[in-house]
Tab-separated table of C-alpha atoms in Angstrom:
chain	number	residue	atom	x	y	z
A	1	MET	CA	19.445	-18.377	-27.633
A	2	PRO	CA	19.253	-16.379	-24.362
A	3	LEU	CA	18.462	-12.697	-24.754
A	4	SER	CA	21.245	-11.888	-22.281
A	5	ARG	CA	23.807	-12.850	-24.952
A	6	PHE	CA	22.945	-9.653	-26.852
A	7	VAL	CA	21.409	-7.229	-24.321
A	8	SER	CA	22.800	-5.894	-21.054
A	9	ARG	CA	21.135	-6.750	-17.752
A	10	ARG	CA	20.032	-3.125	-17.441
A	11	GLY	CA	18.485	-3.259	-20.905
A	12	ILE	CA	16.574	-6.430	-20.086
A	13	ARG	CA	15.270	-4.883	-16.881
A	14	LEU	CA	14.146	-1.764	-18.770
A	15	ALA	CA	12.391	-3.885	-21.370
A	16	ARG	CA	10.534	-5.824	-18.693
A	17	ASN	CA	9.451	-2.607	-16.995
A	18	LEU	CA	8.129	-1.280	-20.301
A	19	LEU	CA	6.258	-4.511	-20.946
A	20	GLU	CA	4.688	-4.368	-17.504
A	21	THR	CA	3.681	-0.738	-18.024
A	22	TYR	CA	2.112	-1.047	-21.469
A	23	PHE	CA	1.171	-4.739	-21.526
A	24	PRO	CA	0.341	-5.633	-17.893
A	25	GLY	CA	0.991	-9.235	-17.005
A	26	ARG	CA	3.006	-10.048	-20.122
A	27	ALA	CA	6.460	-9.481	-18.722
A	28	GLU	CA	8.382	-12.638	-18.009
A	29	SER	CA	7.607	-14.067	-14.578
A	30	VAL	CA	10.480	-14.363	-12.144
A	31	ALA	CA	10.710	-17.400	-9.903
A	32	PHE	CA	11.565	-16.879	-6.241
A	33	ILE	CA	14.406	-18.757	-4.615
A	34	ALA	CA	13.239	-22.116	-3.265
A	35	ASN	CA	13.701	-21.316	0.431
A	36	ALA	CA	12.425	-17.729	0.218
A	37	GLU	CA	10.054	-18.108	3.165
A	38	SER	CA	12.745	-19.276	5.594
A	39	ILE	CA	15.149	-16.587	4.343
A	40	ALA	CA	12.439	-13.992	4.929
A	41	ARG	CA	11.774	-15.166	8.464
A	42	GLU	CA	15.457	-15.124	9.383
A	43	ALA	CA	16.016	-11.722	7.748
A	44	MET	CA	13.128	-10.157	9.644
A	45	ARG	CA	14.353	-11.614	12.925
A	46	GLN	CA	17.406	-9.399	12.459
A	47	VAL	CA	15.211	-6.340	11.831
A	48	ASN	CA	12.093	-6.788	13.974
A	49	PRO	CA	11.416	-10.259	15.403
A	50	ALA	CA	7.755	-9.407	16.030
A	51	LEU	CA	7.217	-9.148	12.266
A	52	ALA	CA	9.062	-12.335	11.267
A	53	ASP	CA	5.991	-14.512	10.693
A	54	LYS	CA	4.097	-11.754	8.885
A	55	TYR	CA	6.966	-11.029	6.518
A	56	ALA	CA	7.560	-14.728	5.894
A	57	LEU	CA	3.894	-15.157	4.960
A	58	LEU	CA	4.050	-12.229	2.559
A	59	VAL	CA	7.150	-13.638	0.861
A	60	LYS	CA	5.487	-17.054	0.667
A	61	PHE	CA	2.587	-15.419	-1.168
A	62	LEU	CA	4.971	-13.734	-3.611
A	63	ALA	CA	6.877	-16.976	-4.119
A	64	ASP	CA	3.580	-18.675	-4.977
A	65	HIS	CA	2.483	-15.750	-7.180
A	66	PRO	CA	5.574	-13.888	-8.467
A	67	ASP	CA	3.488	-11.898	-10.960
A	68	ALA	CA	1.996	-10.074	-7.964
A	69	ALA	CA	5.378	-8.683	-6.882
A	70	SER	CA	6.014	-4.997	-7.447
A	71	ALA	CA	8.863	-4.276	-9.826
A	72	THR	CA	12.298	-3.526	-8.411
A	73	ARG	CA	15.068	-1.483	-10.016
A	74	SER	CA	17.879	-2.880	-7.923
A	75	ALA	CA	20.476	-4.599	-10.088
A	76	SER	CA	22.247	-5.943	-7.004
A	77	ALA	CA	19.082	-7.497	-5.545
A	78	PRO	CA	16.966	-8.822	-8.442
A	79	LEU	CA	13.376	-9.800	-7.772
A	80	GLY	CA	13.043	-13.240	-6.211
A	81	THR	CA	16.651	-13.607	-5.074
A	82	ALA	CA	17.825	-14.135	-1.507
A	83	GLU	CA	19.287	-10.627	-1.459
A	84	TYR	CA	15.945	-9.185	-2.586
A	85	VAL	CA	14.143	-10.973	0.253
A	86	ARG	CA	16.697	-9.764	2.803
A	87	ARG	CA	16.674	-6.138	1.656
A	88	ARG	CA	12.910	-5.860	1.447
A	89	ALA	CA	12.637	-6.919	5.087
A	90	ALA	CA	13.828	-3.470	6.131
A	91	ALA	CA	11.293	-1.725	3.872
A	92	PHE	CA	8.482	-3.930	5.188
A	93	ALA	CA	9.324	-2.966	8.774
A	94	GLN	CA	10.257	0.682	8.239
A	95	SER	CA	7.009	1.521	6.459
A	96	ARG	CA	5.159	0.462	9.612
A	97	ALA	CA	7.107	2.843	11.843
A	98	PRO	CA	4.957	5.730	13.161
A	99	LYS	CA	5.372	8.858	11.054
A	100	PRO	CA	4.493	12.322	12.396
A	101	PRO	CA	2.468	14.448	9.966
A	102	LYS	CA	4.380	17.211	8.236
A	103	PRO	CA	2.826	20.447	6.938
A	104	PRO	CA	2.864	20.635	3.123
A	105	LYS	CA	5.690	22.680	1.635
A	106	THR	CA	3.804	23.538	-1.542
A	107	VAL	CA	3.872	27.243	-2.427
A	108	PRO	CA	0.314	28.354	-3.345
A	109	ASP	CA	-0.318	29.968	-6.701
A	110	GLU	CA	-0.837	33.713	-6.178
A	111	MET	CA	-3.834	33.583	-8.505
A	112	VAL	CA	-5.628	31.588	-5.794
A	113	SER	CA	-5.770	34.759	-3.689
A	114	VAL	CA	-7.392	36.685	-6.530
A	115	ILE	CA	-10.028	33.982	-7.032
A	116	LEU	CA	-10.778	33.658	-3.309
A	117	VAL	CA	-11.490	37.378	-3.044
A	118	ALA	CA	-13.243	37.908	-6.380
A	119	SER	CA	-15.384	34.758	-6.555
A	120	PHE	CA	-15.821	33.448	-3.011
A	121	GLY	CA	-16.061	36.674	-1.034
A	122	ILE	CA	-13.055	36.020	1.185
A	123	ALA	CA	-11.856	39.229	2.826
A	124	GLN	CA	-8.412	40.291	1.668
A	125	GLY	CA	-7.155	40.202	5.242
A	126	ASP	CA	-8.212	36.552	5.595
A	127	VAL	CA	-6.720	35.262	2.360
A	128	GLU	CA	-3.350	34.104	3.716
A	129	ARG	CA	-5.007	32.325	6.642
A	130	VAL	CA	-7.488	30.577	4.347
A	131	LYS	CA	-4.719	29.465	1.985
A	132	ARG	CA	-2.663	28.151	4.896
A	133	GLU	CA	-5.610	26.238	6.313
A	134	HIS	CA	-6.348	24.838	2.873
A	135	LEU	CA	-2.797	23.504	2.593
A	136	LEU	CA	-3.066	21.910	6.026
A	137	SER	CA	-6.392	20.369	5.058
A	138	MET	CA	-4.853	18.910	1.907
A	139	GLY	CA	-1.955	17.530	3.934
A	140	ALA	CA	-4.355	15.923	6.388
A	141	GLU	CA	-6.400	14.432	3.558
A	142	ASN	CA	-3.268	12.877	2.078
A	143	LEU	CA	-2.660	11.074	5.380
A	144	VAL	CA	-6.074	9.457	5.651
A	145	GLY	CA	-5.318	6.562	3.305
A	146	GLU	CA	-2.229	5.505	5.256
A	147	LEU	CA	-4.032	5.914	8.582
A	148	LEU	CA	-6.856	3.762	7.256
A	149	GLU	CA	-4.429	0.952	6.436
A	150	ARG	CA	-2.856	1.247	9.884
A	151	TYR	CA	-6.256	1.031	11.562
A	152	LEU	CA	-7.287	-1.958	9.487
A	153	ALA	CA	-3.980	-3.675	10.233
A	154	SER	CA	-4.499	-3.181	13.973
A	155	VAL	CA	-7.758	-5.131	13.739
A	156	MET	CA	-7.032	-7.559	10.901
A	157	GLU	CA	-3.519	-8.809	11.641
A	158	PRO	CA	-4.502	-10.480	14.941
A	159	ARG	CA	-7.058	-12.409	12.817
A	160	GLY	CA	-4.554	-13.837	10.351
A	161	TRP	CA	-4.384	-11.091	7.733
A	162	VAL	CA	-1.071	-9.425	6.829
A	163	TRP	CA	-0.673	-5.769	5.886
A	164	CYS	CA	1.396	-5.578	2.685
A	165	SER	CA	3.576	-2.765	3.985
A	166	GLY	CA	6.637	-1.752	2.024
A	167	ALA	CA	4.865	-1.647	-1.362
A	168	MET	CA	5.939	-5.188	-2.265
A	169	VAL	CA	2.633	-6.327	-3.770
A	170	LYS	CA	0.905	-4.772	-6.763
A	171	ALA	CA	-2.643	-3.483	-6.181
A	172	VAL	CA	-3.080	-5.417	-2.910
A	173	ASP	CA	-3.007	-3.995	0.620
A	174	PHE	CA	-3.807	-7.066	2.729
A	175	ILE	CA	-3.442	-10.815	2.233
A	176	LYS	CA	-4.601	-13.874	4.142
A	177	ALA	CA	-3.259	-17.384	3.669
A	178	PRO	CA	-5.588	-20.167	2.474
A	179	GLY	CA	-7.602	-21.652	5.303
A	180	ALA	CA	-7.536	-25.167	3.867
A	181	PRO	CA	-5.545	-27.185	1.312
A	182	GLY	CA	-6.522	-26.176	-2.198
A	183	ALA	CA	-8.157	-22.932	-1.087
A	184	ASP	CA	-7.148	-19.548	-2.492
A	185	TRP	CA	-5.309	-16.724	-0.832
A	186	GLN	CA	-7.603	-13.872	0.182
A	187	LEU	CA	-6.548	-10.517	-1.265
A	188	LEU	CA	-7.930	-7.117	-0.323
A	189	GLN	CA	-7.420	-3.685	-1.837
A	190	VAL	CA	-8.663	-0.729	0.231
A	191	LYS	CA	-9.288	2.872	-0.746
A	192	ASN	CA	-10.374	5.824	1.338
A	193	ARG	CA	-13.009	7.001	-1.158
A	194	ASP	CA	-14.861	5.461	-4.045
A	195	ASN	CA	-13.211	7.912	-6.454
A	196	SER	CA	-9.656	7.487	-5.152
A	197	GLU	CA	-7.008	6.787	-7.759
A	198	ASN	CA	-6.998	3.044	-8.269
A	199	SER	CA	-3.804	1.145	-8.983
A	200	SER	CA	-4.229	-1.332	-11.806
A	201	SER	CA	-5.114	-4.802	-10.622
A	202	SER	CA	-5.285	-6.117	-14.178
A	203	ALA	CA	-1.510	-6.565	-14.085
A	204	ILE	CA	-1.887	-9.393	-11.584
A	205	ARG	CA	-2.735	-12.764	-13.048
A	206	ILE	CA	-2.637	-15.121	-10.121
A	207	GLY	CA	-5.821	-17.129	-10.463
A	208	THR	CA	-7.731	-15.442	-7.651
A	209	SER	CA	-9.776	-12.265	-7.406
A	210	ILE	CA	-8.913	-9.162	-5.436
A	211	LYS	CA	-11.671	-7.951	-3.155
A	212	LYS	CA	-12.015	-4.179	-3.210
A	213	TRP	CA	-13.462	-1.904	-0.557
A	214	HIS	CA	-13.680	1.851	-0.009
A	215	ARG	CA	-14.388	3.672	3.238
A	216	THR	CA	-16.379	6.707	2.070
A	217	PHE	CA	-18.405	7.935	-0.882
A	218	SER	CA	-17.614	10.945	-3.055
A	219	LYS	CA	-21.225	11.784	-3.933
A	220	LYS	CA	-23.026	11.198	-0.635
A	221	PRO	CA	-22.306	11.399	3.096
A	222	GLY	CA	-21.714	8.394	5.294
A	223	SER	CA	-19.269	5.518	5.450
A	224	ASN	CA	-19.075	2.044	3.950
A	225	TRP	CA	-18.032	-0.055	6.938
A	226	ALA	CA	-21.188	-2.125	6.576
A	227	GLY	CA	-19.870	-3.209	3.185
A	228	PHE	CA	-16.509	-4.479	4.424
A	229	PRO	CA	-15.938	-7.773	2.585
A	230	ASP	CA	-14.845	-9.881	5.586
A	231	ALA	CA	-18.063	-10.492	7.514
A	232	ALA	CA	-16.208	-11.833	10.552
A	233	LEU	CA	-14.295	-8.558	10.893
A	234	ARG	CA	-17.163	-6.238	9.994
A	235	ARG	CA	-18.521	-6.000	13.528
A	236	ASP	CA	-15.114	-4.901	14.845
A	237	LEU	CA	-14.580	-2.127	12.289
A	238	SER	CA	-16.380	1.207	12.420
A	239	GLU	CA	-16.029	4.920	11.757
A	240	ASP	CA	-15.951	5.591	15.493
A	241	GLY	CA	-13.239	2.978	15.900
A	242	PHE	CA	-11.232	4.568	13.099
A	243	LYS	CA	-11.520	8.030	14.677
A	244	GLU	CA	-10.441	6.701	18.058
A	245	PHE	CA	-7.460	4.940	16.487
A	246	VAL	CA	-6.354	8.083	14.615
A	247	ARG	CA	-6.608	10.268	17.715
A	248	GLY	CA	-4.552	7.810	19.740
A	249	TYR	CA	-1.984	7.352	16.967
A	250	LEU	CA	-1.452	11.100	16.522
A	251	GLU	CA	-1.398	11.833	20.250
A	252	ASP	CA	1.336	9.225	20.705
A	253	LEU	CA	3.441	11.078	18.127
A	254	ARG	CA	3.392	14.368	20.015
């Protein structure tokens, strides 16, 4: 007998979220509507026609592998429905819009001033400046991961990859459609550093592995561009290229 006979829709959704949190991959899979790809393409044409094919490809991937879809809390647009596909088009496009950096609004702990003076020899007159610069440095560091994805997208998307903007896919940042019948999708997860917090990829059970790559190392200097998993793209990706992209991106926002 269907569970919905005894439990509200909200209760079922909560139960599925709990299952996904504590028992990754065991929540009931949700099938996507049959014509999800065409709905996605038409929806994105209303938002940003230049992204229509990219969004349609992403939705096709999710329709093929619904377990890879990030959970949604919208009762009016359940995962896999036509309304879900239409609404997520806006998120996919909006997350790609340029975003000017904003200074952090965090209020520093006053004890930091005591420690800076007593343990690190910072002059009392320099403490406020040092704390302010530290906050700005933290804010800049928080931006690097997003800027890295933007740089990679600028190089990878013209080569057939799609940036999974809009947080629609669990633990995956870029996808590429199979190059031949029977081949697997290519999935890539990127991190800025080798010790960055890693979203759980164990929750995705889609029959193909997720390639993982990080840009820098936490215990030694240097970058990891030589280890980028797509050999065809490796020669077009570099630390100098990343720096040039970031400078241009930020200058355009001024």
